[in-house]
Amino acid sequence: MTDRIVLAYSGGLDTSVAIGWIAEATGAEVIAVAVDVGQGGESLETIRQRALDCGAVEAYVADARDEFAAEYCMPALKANALYMDAYPLVSALSRPVIVKHLVAAARQFGATTVSHGCTGKGNDQVRFEVGIQTLGPDLKCIAPVRDLALTRDKAIAYAEDKNLPIVTTKKNPFSIDQNVWGRAVETGFLEDIWNGPTKDVYDYTASPEFPPVADEVVITFKEGIPVALDGNPVTPLQAIQQLNHRAGAQGIGRIDIVEDRLVGIKSREIYEAPGAMALIAAHKELENVTVEREQARFKKTVGQRWTELVYDGQWFSPLKRSLDTFIEDTQQYVSGDIRMELHGGRATVTGRRSDSSLYDFNLATYDTGDAFDQSSARGFIDIFGLAAKVASERDERVAVAK
Ligand code: ARG
């Protein structure tokens, strides 16, 4: 039987060319796999047909938007996942769900090898291949851009030569990856890190400079997950989509950072994640109200480690799974409403209420009704500062003796 290779297919120039390129280089049959994670653009049916027209023997398409939102974006929200305190893991989150479908397609069509269009310099090759190795230890990986010398110029020449049904003329200066959680833009003039981003870099967000009137939203959470917006029930996907729209209109969630890639390169990246950034800000504040102090402090460390693991392509790793269990446990009481004002590039919390709140008005108030026994504070402070005080006295004693 002829060997079969499943290819992560986007419908764009590079992966369209990759179908024939891989077939010619390896003699294998190519099965195209297209996964909708909310990147927008062409319909799955259009992409499916193009894959077949470009020589794929089969095309597997999956609408994974709800799955992606519920099983990948929501855990990131619970972790308040921001890599280097800034990047909400947009691309890093989509790779594992694509990997799941690649492995499922490989099984369905009896393929021995999985292929993707990543270069040899980025994080995504690692995320794909570590994921594939974990879910399908028997599967091999091949990346035509990295392993079969498929350069951009060769891709354009090949597409024109073979008359592939794909536009090759309009050369986008940027490398873009997008899904419902956000959008990542790199390369081109952005590689000079002194260059400011121009207007054409952005798509999910309007400029925050001249915003429309402020937009007030109430986000209802249940155990760490948004379940309603302004009282209207939403699925995780709908919550993200609707907030992308509303926060995007206010220019919220634009990020411009130099980032540490897993492969050791520092790279400049522009992100837009209006819905994700608004949701994370709201979720964090609801945690402030409902999570006990020591649990909250420790969760911050756990969340950061979780974020690094996911960035580094370790989604299916045992440590990531263990940290999930901890994070999940902390979300038990993260239920209630957060009121936010979306305006001019900022998502600002203006109110919070929760049946599982730890905020005690009578403990916090400086007015009548104060239930906090201030006389206990003195003794607490004496003992709390005792160790440092003893050490300080020792420092002085030793210094004098010298
Ligand atoms: N640097 C980001 C990451 O590693 C985004 C990479 C997305 N790819 C792109 N072509 N912009 O998660």
mmCIF file of C-alpha atoms and ligand atoms in Angstrom:
data_model
loop_
_atom_site.group_PDB
_atom_site.id
_atom_site.type_symbol
_atom_site.label_atom_id
_atom_site.label_comp_id
_atom_site.label_asym_id
_atom_site.label_seq_id
_atom_site.Cartn_x
_atom_site.Cartn_y
_atom_site.Cartn_z
ATOM 1 C CA MET A 1 0.000 0.000 0.000
ATOM 2 C CA THR A 2 1.184 3.528 -0.762
ATOM 3 C CA ASP A 3 2.376 5.445 2.286
ATOM 4 C CA ARG A 4 -0.001 8.168 3.497
ATOM 5 C CA ILE A 5 0.799 11.528 5.047
ATOM 6 C CA VAL A 6 -1.693 13.874 6.719
ATOM 7 C CA LEU A 7 -0.920 17.567 6.254
ATOM 8 C CA ALA A 8 -2.116 20.453 8.445
ATOM 9 C CA TYR A 9 -3.730 22.519 5.701
ATOM 10 C CA SER A 10 -4.719 26.201 5.885
ATOM 11 C CA GLY A 11 -5.837 26.748 2.303
ATOM 12 C CA GLY A 12 -3.053 29.298 1.744
ATOM 13 C CA LEU A 13 -0.224 29.271 -0.774
ATOM 14 C CA ASP A 14 2.415 27.396 1.223
ATOM 15 C CA THR A 15 0.328 24.441 2.349
ATOM 16 C CA SER A 16 -1.432 24.219 -1.032
ATOM 17 C CA VAL A 17 1.949 23.816 -2.713
ATOM 18 C CA ALA A 18 3.048 21.455 0.068
ATOM 19 C CA ILE A 19 0.447 18.876 -1.024
ATOM 20 C CA GLY A 20 2.147 18.215 -4.374
ATOM 21 C CA TRP A 21 5.626 18.967 -3.049
ATOM 22 C CA ILE A 22 5.385 16.284 -0.342
ATOM 23 C CA ALA A 23 3.837 13.778 -2.753
ATOM 24 C CA GLU A 24 6.668 14.288 -5.266
ATOM 25 C CA ALA A 25 9.427 14.216 -2.651
ATOM 26 C CA THR A 26 8.184 11.137 -0.761
ATOM 27 C CA GLY A 27 5.950 9.213 -3.162
ATOM 28 C CA ALA A 28 3.236 9.222 -0.486
ATOM 29 C CA GLU A 29 -0.441 10.122 -0.812
ATOM 30 C CA VAL A 30 -1.363 13.361 0.957
ATOM 31 C CA ILE A 31 -4.483 13.877 3.050
ATOM 32 C CA ALA A 32 -5.255 17.524 3.838
ATOM 33 C CA VAL A 33 -6.580 18.393 7.315
ATOM 34 C CA ALA A 34 -8.203 21.790 7.858
ATOM 35 C CA VAL A 35 -9.327 22.810 11.345
ATOM 36 C CA ASP A 36 -11.495 25.847 12.036
ATOM 37 C CA VAL A 37 -10.385 27.478 15.297
ATOM 38 C CA GLY A 38 -12.202 30.731 14.509
ATOM 39 C CA GLN A 39 -9.581 32.181 12.172
ATOM 40 C CA GLY A 40 -12.314 33.533 9.868
ATOM 41 C CA GLY A 41 -11.822 33.823 6.120
ATOM 42 C CA GLU A 42 -12.879 31.124 3.686
ATOM 43 C CA SER A 43 -15.434 28.410 4.425
ATOM 44 C CA LEU A 44 -14.277 24.911 5.274
ATOM 45 C CA GLU A 45 -16.001 23.667 2.106
ATOM 46 C CA THR A 46 -13.965 26.058 -0.088
ATOM 47 C CA ILE A 47 -10.761 24.956 1.647
ATOM 48 C CA ARG A 48 -11.715 21.285 1.295
ATOM 49 C CA GLN A 49 -12.306 21.649 -2.432
ATOM 50 C CA ARG A 50 -9.011 23.507 -2.944
ATOM 51 C CA ALA A 51 -7.101 20.750 -1.148
ATOM 52 C CA LEU A 52 -8.582 18.180 -3.522
ATOM 53 C CA ASP A 53 -7.873 20.427 -6.538
ATOM 54 C CA CYS A 54 -4.248 20.715 -5.400
ATOM 55 C CA GLY A 55 -3.872 16.943 -5.408
ATOM 56 C CA ALA A 56 -4.883 15.735 -1.964
ATOM 57 C CA VAL A 57 -6.384 12.223 -2.075
ATOM 58 C CA GLU A 58 -8.695 13.056 0.833
ATOM 59 C CA ALA A 59 -9.641 16.191 2.741
ATOM 60 C CA TYR A 60 -10.634 16.150 6.418
ATOM 61 C CA VAL A 61 -12.257 19.335 7.725
ATOM 62 C CA ALA A 62 -13.411 20.071 11.271
ATOM 63 C CA ASP A 63 -15.271 22.958 12.830
ATOM 64 C CA ALA A 64 -13.389 22.941 16.143
ATOM 65 C CA ARG A 65 -14.435 26.422 17.299
ATOM 66 C CA ASP A 66 -16.533 25.353 20.283
ATOM 67 C CA GLU A 67 -14.019 22.676 21.240
ATOM 68 C CA PHE A 68 -11.175 25.203 21.017
ATOM 69 C CA ALA A 69 -13.031 27.822 23.068
ATOM 70 C CA ALA A 70 -14.236 25.432 25.771
ATOM 71 C CA GLU A 71 -11.287 23.066 26.160
ATOM 72 C CA TYR A 72 -8.304 25.286 25.307
ATOM 73 C CA CYS A 73 -9.214 28.973 25.772
ATOM 74 C CA MET A 74 -11.165 28.440 29.021
ATOM 75 C CA PRO A 75 -8.297 26.644 30.804
ATOM 76 C CA ALA A 76 -6.051 29.543 29.720
ATOM 77 C CA LEU A 77 -8.557 31.987 31.196
ATOM 78 C CA LYS A 78 -8.686 30.057 34.474
ATOM 79 C CA ALA A 79 -4.874 30.238 34.568
ATOM 80 C CA ASN A 80 -4.905 33.973 33.624
ATOM 81 C CA ALA A 81 -2.323 32.836 31.086
ATOM 82 C CA LEU A 82 -0.100 35.678 29.887
ATOM 83 C CA TYR A 83 3.352 34.619 28.658
ATOM 84 C CA MET A 84 5.964 37.168 29.754
ATOM 85 C CA ASP A 85 3.071 38.929 31.523
ATOM 86 C CA ALA A 86 1.728 40.009 28.143
ATOM 87 C CA TYR A 87 0.906 37.387 25.486
ATOM 88 C CA PRO A 88 -2.321 35.380 25.949
ATOM 89 C CA LEU A 89 -0.917 32.282 24.153
ATOM 90 C CA VAL A 90 -3.045 32.700 21.027
ATOM 91 C CA SER A 91 -1.063 30.432 18.666
ATOM 92 C CA ALA A 92 0.238 28.191 21.426
ATOM 93 C CA LEU A 93 -3.346 27.262 22.400
ATOM 94 C CA SER A 94 -4.475 26.380 18.887
ATOM 95 C CA ARG A 95 -1.686 23.894 18.132
ATOM 96 C CA PRO A 96 -2.818 21.148 20.520
ATOM 97 C CA VAL A 97 -6.401 21.147 19.204
ATOM 98 C CA ILE A 98 -5.062 20.976 15.625
ATOM 99 C CA VAL A 99 -2.753 18.154 16.717
ATOM 100 C CA LYS A 100 -5.731 16.200 18.082
ATOM 101 C CA HIS A 101 -7.460 16.404 14.722
ATOM 102 C CA LEU A 102 -4.264 15.572 12.803
ATOM 103 C CA VAL A 103 -3.790 12.423 14.841
ATOM 104 C CA ALA A 104 -7.493 11.502 14.472
ATOM 105 C CA ALA A 105 -7.217 11.956 10.697
ATOM 106 C CA ALA A 106 -4.008 9.920 10.580
ATOM 107 C CA ARG A 107 -5.843 7.063 12.309
ATOM 108 C CA GLN A 108 -8.941 7.408 10.134
ATOM 109 C CA PHE A 109 -6.993 7.311 6.865
ATOM 110 C CA GLY A 110 -4.185 4.980 7.915
ATOM 111 C CA ALA A 111 -1.369 7.527 7.641
ATOM 112 C CA THR A 112 2.098 6.912 9.068
ATOM 113 C CA THR A 113 3.317 10.496 8.993
ATOM 114 C CA VAL A 114 2.043 13.938 9.968
ATOM 115 C CA SER A 115 3.163 17.121 8.235
ATOM 116 C CA HIS A 116 2.870 20.857 8.942
ATOM 117 C CA GLY A 117 3.895 24.092 7.238
ATOM 118 C CA CYS A 118 6.058 25.556 10.015
ATOM 119 C CA THR A 119 9.595 26.823 9.538
ATOM 120 C CA GLY A 120 12.551 25.526 11.521
ATOM 121 C CA LYS A 121 12.945 28.721 13.564
ATOM 122 C CA GLY A 122 9.720 29.005 15.505
ATOM 123 C CA ASN A 123 7.780 27.583 18.424
ATOM 124 C CA ASP A 124 5.005 26.080 16.360
ATOM 125 C CA GLN A 125 7.097 23.240 14.872
ATOM 126 C CA VAL A 126 7.878 22.184 18.450
ATOM 127 C CA ARG A 127 4.242 22.413 19.540
ATOM 128 C CA PHE A 128 3.041 20.322 16.584
ATOM 129 C CA GLU A 129 5.700 17.661 16.809
ATOM 130 C CA VAL A 130 5.840 17.281 20.595
ATOM 131 C CA GLY A 131 2.032 17.024 20.554
ATOM 132 C CA ILE A 132 2.032 14.454 17.756
ATOM 133 C CA GLN A 133 4.754 12.392 19.438
ATOM 134 C CA THR A 134 2.719 12.377 22.650
ATOM 135 C CA LEU A 135 -0.669 11.464 21.141
ATOM 136 C CA GLY A 136 0.706 9.163 18.443
ATOM 137 C CA PRO A 137 4.136 7.831 19.460
ATOM 138 C CA ASP A 138 4.250 5.669 16.314
ATOM 139 C CA LEU A 139 3.698 8.631 13.954
ATOM 140 C CA LYS A 140 6.555 10.346 12.099
ATOM 141 C CA CYS A 141 6.708 14.093 11.383
ATOM 142 C CA ILE A 142 7.851 15.977 8.320
ATOM 143 C CA ALA A 143 7.879 19.741 7.680
ATOM 144 C CA PRO A 144 8.311 20.592 3.967
ATOM 145 C CA VAL A 145 9.499 24.161 4.597
ATOM 146 C CA ARG A 146 12.147 22.902 7.022
ATOM 147 C CA ASP A 147 12.923 19.401 5.708
ATOM 148 C CA LEU A 148 12.131 19.524 1.967
ATOM 149 C CA ALA A 149 13.533 22.981 1.071
ATOM 150 C CA LEU A 150 10.159 24.479 0.214
ATOM 151 C CA THR A 151 10.984 28.206 0.184
ATOM 152 C CA ARG A 152 8.461 30.932 -0.512
ATOM 153 C CA ASP A 153 9.909 31.696 -3.962
ATOM 154 C CA LYS A 154 9.821 28.016 -4.901
ATOM 155 C CA ALA A 155 6.226 27.825 -3.668
ATOM 156 C CA ILE A 156 5.149 30.721 -5.896
ATOM 157 C CA ALA A 157 6.984 29.248 -8.915
ATOM 158 C CA TYR A 158 5.479 25.803 -8.253
ATOM 159 C CA ALA A 159 1.922 27.160 -7.908
ATOM 160 C CA GLU A 160 2.252 29.071 -11.188
ATOM 161 C CA ASP A 161 3.900 26.169 -12.987
ATOM 162 C CA LYS A 162 1.207 23.678 -11.898
ATOM 163 C CA ASN A 163 -1.601 26.221 -12.258
ATOM 164 C CA LEU A 164 -2.775 25.645 -8.686
ATOM 165 C CA PRO A 165 -6.074 27.368 -7.830
ATOM 166 C CA ILE A 166 -4.446 29.824 -5.437
ATOM 167 C CA VAL A 167 -3.586 33.522 -5.612
ATOM 168 C CA THR A 168 0.203 33.998 -5.677
ATOM 169 C CA THR A 169 0.531 37.635 -6.669
ATOM 170 C CA LYS A 170 -0.513 39.611 -3.600
ATOM 171 C CA LYS A 171 2.414 39.197 -1.233
ATOM 172 C CA ASN A 172 1.427 39.915 2.342
ATOM 173 C CA PRO A 173 4.446 41.458 4.092
ATOM 174 C CA PHE A 174 3.471 39.835 7.407
ATOM 175 C CA SER A 175 3.286 36.336 8.782
ATOM 176 C CA ILE A 176 -0.088 36.084 10.488
ATOM 177 C CA ASP A 177 -1.692 33.449 12.668
ATOM 178 C CA GLN A 178 -5.170 34.006 14.038
ATOM 179 C CA ASN A 179 -8.011 32.310 15.847
ATOM 180 C CA VAL A 180 -10.904 33.297 18.074
ATOM 181 C CA TRP A 181 -8.590 33.917 21.080
ATOM 182 C CA GLY A 182 -6.526 36.460 19.129
ATOM 183 C CA ARG A 183 -4.189 37.320 16.294
ATOM 184 C CA ALA A 184 -0.391 37.230 15.943
ATOM 185 C CA VAL A 185 1.526 39.300 13.399
ATOM 186 C CA GLU A 186 5.260 39.137 12.720
ATOM 187 C CA THR A 187 8.021 39.698 10.125
ATOM 188 C CA GLY A 188 8.410 42.417 7.501
ATOM 189 C CA PHE A 189 9.270 45.888 8.769
ATOM 190 C CA LEU A 190 8.281 44.792 12.305
ATOM 191 C CA GLU A 191 11.629 42.961 12.466
ATOM 192 C CA ASP A 192 13.240 46.354 13.093
ATOM 193 C CA ILE A 193 12.118 46.605 16.706
ATOM 194 C CA TRP A 194 12.297 50.415 16.660
ATOM 195 C CA ASN A 195 9.624 50.573 13.937
ATOM 196 C CA GLY A 196 6.182 51.342 15.303
ATOM 197 C CA PRO A 197 3.300 49.210 14.013
ATOM 198 C CA THR A 198 1.343 50.819 11.178
ATOM 199 C CA LYS A 199 -2.455 50.798 10.907
ATOM 200 C CA ASP A 200 -2.520 47.885 8.437
ATOM 201 C CA VAL A 201 -1.028 45.545 11.049
ATOM 202 C CA TYR A 202 -4.319 45.458 12.955
ATOM 203 C CA ASP A 203 -7.535 43.684 12.109
ATOM 204 C CA TYR A 204 -9.334 42.588 15.314
ATOM 205 C CA THR A 205 -9.086 46.036 16.910
ATOM 206 C CA ALA A 206 -9.960 49.611 15.932
ATOM 207 C CA SER A 207 -7.536 52.348 16.929
ATOM 208 C CA PRO A 208 -8.096 53.310 20.586
ATOM 209 C CA GLU A 209 -7.234 56.898 19.728
ATOM 210 C CA PHE A 210 -10.725 58.133 18.836
ATOM 211 C CA PRO A 211 -12.963 55.571 20.515
ATOM 212 C CA PRO A 212 -16.758 55.386 20.348
ATOM 213 C CA VAL A 213 -18.679 56.117 23.574
ATOM 214 C CA ALA A 214 -17.810 53.899 26.531
ATOM 215 C CA ASP A 215 -19.366 50.435 26.525
ATOM 216 C CA GLU A 216 -20.382 48.966 29.893
ATOM 217 C CA VAL A 217 -20.582 45.192 30.104
ATOM 218 C CA VAL A 218 -21.482 42.826 32.948
ATOM 219 C CA ILE A 219 -19.728 39.467 32.672
ATOM 220 C CA THR A 220 -21.184 36.619 34.724
ATOM 221 C CA PHE A 221 -18.791 33.816 35.630
ATOM 222 C CA LYS A 222 -19.524 30.342 36.937
ATOM 223 C CA GLU A 223 -16.532 28.480 38.352
ATOM 224 C CA GLY A 224 -14.097 30.590 36.358
ATOM 225 C CA ILE A 225 -15.954 30.489 33.055
ATOM 226 C CA PRO A 226 -18.037 33.281 31.471
ATOM 227 C CA VAL A 227 -21.662 32.116 31.242
ATOM 228 C CA ALA A 228 -23.542 35.364 30.505
ATOM 229 C CA LEU A 229 -22.935 38.842 29.086
ATOM 230 C CA ASP A 230 -25.313 41.541 30.329
ATOM 231 C CA GLY A 231 -27.539 38.766 31.633
ATOM 232 C CA ASN A 232 -27.769 36.928 28.297
ATOM 233 C CA PRO A 233 -26.494 33.332 28.463
ATOM 234 C CA VAL A 234 -23.446 32.618 26.284
ATOM 235 C CA THR A 235 -21.250 29.654 25.451
ATOM 236 C CA PRO A 236 -17.492 30.129 25.885
ATOM 237 C CA LEU A 237 -17.186 30.662 22.113
ATOM 238 C CA GLN A 238 -19.953 33.276 22.092
ATOM 239 C CA ALA A 239 -18.448 35.079 25.088
ATOM 240 C CA ILE A 240 -15.107 35.401 23.308
ATOM 241 C CA GLN A 241 -16.669 36.355 19.961
ATOM 242 C CA GLN A 242 -18.953 39.006 21.455
ATOM 243 C CA LEU A 243 -16.172 40.514 23.550
ATOM 244 C CA ASN A 244 -13.805 40.472 20.566
ATOM 245 C CA HIS A 245 -16.369 42.631 18.840
ATOM 246 C CA ARG A 246 -17.125 45.012 21.730
ATOM 247 C CA ALA A 247 -13.619 45.314 23.181
ATOM 248 C CA GLY A 248 -12.133 45.330 19.661
ATOM 249 C CA ALA A 249 -14.238 48.380 18.763
ATOM 250 C CA GLN A 250 -12.592 50.184 21.714
ATOM 251 C CA GLY A 251 -9.052 49.220 20.682
ATOM 252 C CA ILE A 252 -8.555 46.935 23.690
ATOM 253 C CA GLY A 253 -5.960 44.144 23.658
ATOM 254 C CA ARG A 254 -3.185 45.444 21.400
ATOM 255 C CA ILE A 255 0.182 44.036 22.472
ATOM 256 C CA ASP A 256 3.648 44.819 21.070
ATOM 257 C CA ILE A 257 6.481 42.800 22.621
ATOM 258 C CA VAL A 258 9.880 41.261 22.064
ATOM 259 C CA GLU A 259 9.368 37.689 23.142
ATOM 260 C CA ASP A 260 11.629 34.797 24.150
ATOM 261 C CA ARG A 261 11.001 31.882 21.821
ATOM 262 C CA LEU A 262 11.641 28.336 22.980
ATOM 263 C CA VAL A 263 14.314 27.941 20.270
ATOM 264 C CA GLY A 264 16.410 30.714 21.857
ATOM 265 C CA ILE A 265 15.549 33.578 19.513
ATOM 266 C CA LYS A 266 14.104 36.880 20.689
ATOM 267 C CA SER A 267 11.385 37.915 18.255
ATOM 268 C CA ARG A 268 9.166 40.952 17.890
ATOM 269 C CA GLU A 269 5.483 40.163 17.856
ATOM 270 C CA ILE A 270 2.284 42.182 17.589
ATOM 271 C CA TYR A 271 -0.835 40.634 19.059
ATOM 272 C CA GLU A 272 -4.483 41.599 19.182
ATOM 273 C CA ALA A 273 -6.672 39.807 21.673
ATOM 274 C CA PRO A 274 -9.549 42.082 22.667
ATOM 275 C CA GLY A 275 -11.911 39.422 24.032
ATOM 276 C CA ALA A 276 -9.175 37.443 25.752
ATOM 277 C CA MET A 277 -7.654 40.481 27.471
ATOM 278 C CA ALA A 278 -11.045 41.765 28.680
ATOM 279 C CA LEU A 279 -11.976 38.303 29.975
ATOM 280 C CA ILE A 280 -8.653 37.822 31.762
ATOM 281 C CA ALA A 281 -8.931 41.242 33.454
ATOM 282 C CA ALA A 282 -12.468 40.428 34.621
ATOM 283 C CA HIS A 283 -11.567 36.909 35.742
ATOM 284 C CA LYS A 284 -8.538 38.115 37.713
ATOM 285 C CA GLU A 285 -10.649 40.623 39.611
ATOM 286 C CA LEU A 286 -13.318 38.039 40.415
ATOM 287 C CA GLU A 287 -10.533 35.818 41.780
ATOM 288 C CA ASN A 288 -9.381 38.746 43.942
ATOM 289 C CA VAL A 289 -12.835 38.723 45.515
ATOM 290 C CA THR A 290 -13.394 34.973 45.836
ATOM 291 C CA VAL A 291 -10.042 33.169 46.207
ATOM 292 C CA GLU A 292 -8.397 32.915 49.639
ATOM 293 C CA ARG A 293 -5.125 34.849 49.984
ATOM 294 C CA GLU A 294 -2.587 32.023 50.217
ATOM 295 C CA GLN A 295 -4.310 30.003 47.506
ATOM 296 C CA ALA A 296 -4.319 33.097 45.279
ATOM 297 C CA ARG A 297 -0.620 33.809 45.839
ATOM 298 C CA PHE A 298 0.343 30.244 45.056
ATOM 299 C CA LYS A 299 -1.979 30.104 42.045
ATOM 300 C CA LYS A 300 -0.096 32.976 40.466
ATOM 301 C CA THR A 301 3.079 30.887 40.431
ATOM 302 C CA VAL A 302 1.214 27.832 39.174
ATOM 303 C CA GLY A 303 -0.461 29.886 36.445
ATOM 304 C CA GLN A 304 2.868 31.233 35.269
ATOM 305 C CA ARG A 305 4.396 27.748 35.089
ATOM 306 C CA TRP A 306 1.275 26.480 33.277
ATOM 307 C CA THR A 307 1.654 29.310 30.768
ATOM 308 C CA GLU A 308 5.315 28.505 30.117
ATOM 309 C CA LEU A 309 4.533 24.819 29.621
ATOM 310 C CA VAL A 310 1.811 25.636 27.101
ATOM 311 C CA TYR A 311 4.031 28.175 25.326
ATOM 312 C CA ASP A 312 6.761 25.531 25.143
ATOM 313 C CA GLY A 313 4.485 22.961 23.487
ATOM 314 C CA GLN A 314 3.909 20.809 26.588
ATOM 315 C CA TRP A 315 0.083 20.871 26.451
ATOM 316 C CA PHE A 316 -0.201 17.080 26.688
ATOM 317 C CA SER A 317 2.517 16.695 29.352
ATOM 318 C CA PRO A 318 1.995 15.145 32.808
ATOM 319 C CA LEU A 319 3.052 18.333 34.637
ATOM 320 C CA LYS A 320 0.580 20.449 32.687
ATOM 321 C CA ARG A 321 -2.140 17.928 33.579
ATOM 322 C CA SER A 322 -1.247 18.076 37.278
ATOM 323 C CA LEU A 323 -1.268 21.875 37.285
ATOM 324 C CA ASP A 324 -4.692 21.773 35.583
ATOM 325 C CA THR A 325 -6.006 19.873 38.576
ATOM 326 C CA PHE A 326 -4.734 22.519 40.972
ATOM 327 C CA ILE A 327 -6.083 25.395 38.881
ATOM 328 C CA GLU A 328 -9.448 23.679 38.488
ATOM 329 C CA ASP A 329 -9.704 23.289 42.267
ATOM 330 C CA THR A 330 -9.108 27.024 42.793
ATOM 331 C CA GLN A 331 -12.050 27.903 40.550
ATOM 332 C CA GLN A 332 -14.707 26.324 42.778
ATOM 333 C CA TYR A 333 -15.896 29.706 44.107
ATOM 334 C CA VAL A 334 -14.954 31.950 41.153
ATOM 335 C CA SER A 335 -18.575 32.730 40.384
ATOM 336 C CA GLY A 336 -20.333 36.068 40.202
ATOM 337 C CA ASP A 337 -20.570 39.276 38.184
ATOM 338 C CA ILE A 338 -17.904 41.697 37.050
ATOM 339 C CA ARG A 339 -18.927 45.057 35.643
ATOM 340 C CA MET A 340 -16.427 46.576 33.223
ATOM 341 C CA GLU A 341 -16.110 49.717 31.241
ATOM 342 C CA LEU A 342 -14.645 49.170 27.793
ATOM 343 C CA HIS A 343 -13.249 52.440 26.503
ATOM 344 C CA GLY A 344 -10.307 53.888 24.616
ATOM 345 C CA GLY A 345 -8.028 50.856 24.741
ATOM 346 C CA ARG A 346 -8.783 49.917 28.345
ATOM 347 C CA ALA A 347 -11.024 47.361 30.001
ATOM 348 C CA THR A 348 -11.559 48.701 33.519
ATOM 349 C CA VAL A 349 -13.379 46.841 36.257
ATOM 350 C CA THR A 350 -15.890 49.128 38.006
ATOM 351 C CA GLY A 351 -17.904 46.667 40.081
ATOM 352 C CA ARG A 352 -18.002 43.127 41.418
ATOM 353 C CA ARG A 353 -20.588 40.986 43.230
ATOM 354 C CA SER A 354 -20.583 37.333 44.196
ATOM 355 C CA ASP A 355 -22.502 34.950 46.435
ATOM 356 C CA SER A 356 -19.176 33.258 47.189
ATOM 357 C CA SER A 357 -17.355 36.512 47.979
ATOM 358 C CA LEU A 358 -14.702 36.645 50.705
ATOM 359 C CA TYR A 359 -15.034 40.408 50.905
ATOM 360 C CA ASP A 360 -16.559 41.179 54.299
ATOM 361 C CA PHE A 361 -17.909 44.705 54.489
ATOM 362 C CA ASN A 362 -17.928 44.668 58.280
ATOM 363 C CA LEU A 363 -14.265 43.654 58.417
ATOM 364 C CA ALA A 364 -13.224 46.205 55.776
ATOM 365 C CA THR A 365 -15.227 49.249 56.835
ATOM 366 C CA TYR A 366 -13.736 52.260 58.618
ATOM 367 C CA ASP A 367 -17.232 53.392 59.505
ATOM 368 C CA THR A 368 -19.609 52.164 62.189
ATOM 369 C CA GLY A 369 -20.248 48.439 62.106
ATOM 370 C CA ASP A 370 -16.516 47.642 62.216
ATOM 371 C CA ALA A 371 -16.207 44.008 63.305
ATOM 372 C CA PHE A 372 -12.398 43.866 63.147
ATOM 373 C CA ASP A 373 -10.737 43.848 66.590
ATOM 374 C CA GLN A 374 -8.009 46.449 66.116
ATOM 375 C CA SER A 375 -6.542 45.750 69.579
ATOM 376 C CA SER A 376 -5.349 42.314 68.323
ATOM 377 C CA ALA A 377 -3.204 43.981 65.662
ATOM 378 C CA ARG A 378 -0.461 45.108 68.083
ATOM 379 C CA GLY A 379 0.410 41.654 69.358
ATOM 380 C CA PHE A 380 0.217 40.234 65.861
ATOM 381 C CA ILE A 381 2.700 42.818 64.572
ATOM 382 C CA ASP A 382 5.145 42.219 67.478
ATOM 383 C CA ILE A 383 5.320 38.527 66.713
ATOM 384 C CA PHE A 384 5.164 38.885 62.916
ATOM 385 C CA GLY A 385 8.207 41.197 62.944
ATOM 386 C CA LEU A 386 10.115 39.316 65.638
ATOM 387 C CA ALA A 387 12.458 37.231 63.465
ATOM 388 C CA ALA A 388 13.656 40.236 61.441
ATOM 389 C CA LYS A 389 14.016 42.296 64.618
ATOM 390 C CA VAL A 390 16.222 39.664 66.289
ATOM 391 C CA ALA A 391 18.376 39.454 63.152
ATOM 392 C CA SER A 392 18.724 43.219 62.993
ATOM 393 C CA GLU A 393 19.874 43.350 66.630
ATOM 394 C CA ARG A 394 22.455 40.664 65.859
ATOM 395 C CA ASP A 395 23.720 42.693 62.847
ATOM 396 C CA GLU A 396 24.330 45.710 65.056
ATOM 397 C CA ARG A 397 26.000 43.662 67.801
ATOM 398 C CA VAL A 398 28.412 42.001 65.356
ATOM 399 C CA ALA A 399 29.187 45.275 63.569
ATOM 400 C CA VAL A 400 30.116 46.969 66.879
ATOM 401 C CA ALA A 401 32.356 44.055 67.898
ATOM 402 C CA LYS A 402 34.360 44.244 64.621
HETATM 403 N N1 ARG B 1 5.263 33.966 18.606
HETATM 404 C C1 ARG B 1 3.963 33.458 18.816
HETATM 405 C C2 ARG B 1 4.005 32.092 19.436
HETATM 406 O O1 ARG B 1 5.014 31.460 19.390
HETATM 407 C C3 ARG B 1 3.085 33.484 17.585
HETATM 408 C C4 ARG B 1 3.557 32.735 16.406
HETATM 409 C C5 ARG B 1 2.469 32.748 15.389
HETATM 410 N N2 ARG B 1 2.882 32.630 14.053
HETATM 411 C C6 ARG B 1 2.898 33.635 13.155
HETATM 412 N N3 ARG B 1 3.083 33.332 11.919
HETATM 413 N N4 ARG B 1 2.716 34.874 13.491
HETATM 414 O O2 ARG B 1 3.030 31.630 19.988
#
